Amino acid sequence: MPIISLIIPVYNTEKWLRRCLDSVLAQTYQDYEVILVDDGSRDSSAAILDEYASRDGRFRVFHE
């Protein structure tokens, strides 16, 4: 079980979302999970979240 849980709420943030998630992945500390909560985005944010979750098991996506 990871020591740190990072919760990132997301709503229509496709313009900045990759930069945010890449920044999380670039951290040297690795014992964490990332909980991504998509609050009904109408842009491509949901697809971006699913893409990152499929590439890294520490990312978990919840679509509201």
C-alpha positions in Angstrom: 0.0 0.0 0.0 1.4 3.4 -1.0 2.4 5.9 1.7 1.1 8.9 -0.1 -2.2 9.3 -2.0 -2.4 12.3 -4.3 -5.9 13.4 -5.3 -6.3 15.5 -8.4 -9.7 16.8 -9.3 -10.2 17.4 -13.0 -12.8 19.4 -14.9 -12.1 20.6 -18.5 -8.4 20.9 -18.0 -7.1 19.3 -21.2 -4.9 22.3 -21.9 -2.8 21.8 -18.7 -3.5 18.2 -17.7 -0.6 16.5 -19.4 1.9 19.0 -17.9 0.4 18.3 -14.4 0.5 14.5 -14.8 4.0 14.5 -16.3 5.2 16.6 -13.4 3.8 13.9 -11.0 5.6 11.2 -12.9 8.9 13.2 -12.9 9.1 13.1 -9.1 11.9 11.1 -7.6 9.8 9.7 -4.8 7.9 6.7 -6.1 5.8 5.2 -3.3 2.5 7.0 -4.1 -0.8 6.5 -5.8 -2.6 9.2 -7.8 -6.4 9.3 -7.6 -7.8 11.2 -10.6 -11.4 12.4 -10.3 -13.0 13.5 -13.5 -16.0 15.6 -12.7 -17.8 15.3 -16.0 -15.4 17.1 -18.2 -16.7 18.0 -21.7 -13.3 18.2 -23.3 -10.7 15.4 -23.8 -9.6 15.4 -20.2 -11.3 12.0 -19.5 -9.4 10.4 -22.4 -6.1 11.8 -21.2 -6.7 10.5 -17.7 -7.5 7.0 -19.1 -4.4 7.1 -21.2 -2.1 7.9 -18.2 -3.9 5.2 -16.1 -3.3 2.6 -18.7 0.4 3.5 -18.8 1.1 3.6 -15.0 -0.6 1.4 -12.4 -0.3 4.1 -9.7 -2.9 6.2 -11.5 -6.5 5.4 -10.7 -9.4 7.2 -12.5 -12.9 7.9 -11.3 -15.4 9.4 -13.8 -18.3 11.2 -12.2 
